[in-house]
RNA sequence: GUGGAUGUAGCUCAGCUGGUUAGAGCACCGGAUUGUGGUUCCGGGGGUCGUGGGUUCAAAUCCCAUCAUCCACCCCA
């Protein structure tokens, strides 16, 4: 083998971490299905023109055959998100899908950006979207914050603050101010949380050439927050009028009202959220780990009216994406989430002596037959060592049996040390002892 | 992709201005304790000093390159 070295931005977890990751992915999947989203998987690659159609200068890994003509241009690239492949999938299979089409997709994506803590080049994205045929009621927009909140509530991770905003509101406000470079304004406003009021004011005037009072108004809007629909009054108080602004205001107010019963502090209107992707046309979401905002956004999405649409058919959609790898990579790295088990084994069958291997294997077989992950210790070491081996790997039970058949079978819970007689055809560990419940 | 910081045992680190066989704690292995663990005591193994070049009588220590990690820009999960 050639030199063995890690590749920057391509994380590989240890078994104990992967076990946690799988549990998280399972929880996410169950929650998605609970809300009626159907699973699909799209291929890892897309034609380059599909990938480039909606994002400007994306950091895309291109794919090329080793034997391709020397200077042949690459046709395909690895997808950098799964929203664009999904839009393509919907157009391709439109005839066979039922609308509104609710789907989830949990897949790896690849980006060529420079890695940092919580920023990877290969990572999992857990996406849910719903696409309507012609129309999609606003009620769908209101479903996602709740769904995300419920997922996070079930995971061993810090709480998430889910911020909601609306692109129409922002665009209408900017247009009402006479600003023409909407995209540029959004891009700078998006940094409000990071570079602060002064930084944003400066960039708005220096880079975009906005008048000081225009910039002041943008910042004033971006500072508005609220957990109910009261933000509407604050926006109106700024005295800007525009049709889009009114539309955005009422949409955002609707979403906030629909989330009012969620616990305080979880979901809020945050008028600084803009999001960089330019295909969003209405509601936008952005989530941060509470107390760990510096990791960046761990979940985001929004409504797009034109992503899957073409000249003839309107297929508006709304969706959100959860950054599983970013969350876990950060928590693992900081020791905020540590694994106590490196194997799914629940019972380690102790091996008394070499002659008893077949008998030990039979015990394991009888446990497995009833769905209990079991393994036989690799060698007939002293029982103290066999117990220690189980402890090191986080295996909760060690099974002992008397090869002469005199003392029968016993199972020891090595976390507490209790040891009781047990029948390999009947004994069952408690629900929590299974790693993947 | 641009700019910057860092890189010594499995882990956390020490190693002064370059000078003999590179150290500590924890972890690991063996024994005291010939089969029921996490205490104690005794002993032990383990390091191409990220990698590759260069300067020098001599490099973990100085220089260059490269890789990896982290930070800022950028982008966002």
GROMACS .gro file of C-alpha atoms in nm, chain A residues 167-182 185 210-211 213-215 217-218 221 235-236 238-247 249:
model
   38
  167UNK     CA    1  -3.705   3.648   0.152
  168UNK     CA    2  -4.007   3.838   0.022
  169UNK     CA    3  -4.005   4.044   0.337
  170UNK     CA    4  -3.638   4.129   0.292
  171UNK     CA    5  -3.656   4.190  -0.079
  172UNK     CA    6  -3.970   4.400  -0.047
  173UNK     CA    7  -3.809   4.607   0.225
  174UNK     CA    8  -3.493   4.662   0.023
  175UNK     CA    9  -3.691   4.752  -0.288
  176UNK     CA   10  -3.904   4.987  -0.079
  177UNK     CA   11  -3.578   5.158   0.016
  178UNK     CA   12  -3.482   5.189  -0.348
  179UNK     CA   13  -3.203   4.931  -0.332
  180UNK     CA   14  -3.137   4.746  -0.658
  181UNK     CA   15  -2.864   4.497  -0.569
  182UNK     CA   16  -3.087   4.265  -0.368
  185UNK     CA   17  -2.752   4.325   0.015
  210UNK     CA   18  -2.577   5.230  -0.043
  211UNK     CA   19  -2.673   5.563   0.111
  213UNK     CA   20  -2.986   5.594   0.562
  214UNK     CA   21  -3.056   5.293   0.338
  215UNK     CA   22  -2.787   5.096   0.522
  217UNK     CA   23  -3.267   5.090   0.768
  218UNK     CA   24  -3.137   4.750   0.652
  221UNK     CA   25  -3.463   4.554   1.004
  235UNK     CA   26  -4.118   4.631   1.085
  236UNK     CA   27  -4.412   4.858   1.001
  238UNK     CA   28  -3.972   5.156   1.012
  239UNK     CA   29  -4.213   5.312   0.765
  240UNK     CA   30  -4.115   5.128   0.447
  241UNK     CA   31  -4.388   5.031   0.203
  242UNK     CA   32  -4.377   4.764  -0.064
  243UNK     CA   33  -4.616   4.498  -0.187
  244UNK     CA   34  -4.361   4.218  -0.145
  245UNK     CA   35  -4.283   4.337   0.205
  246UNK     CA   36  -4.647   4.305   0.312
  247UNK     CA   37  -4.671   3.963   0.156
  249UNK     CA   38  -4.470   3.988   0.661
   0.00000   0.00000   0.00000
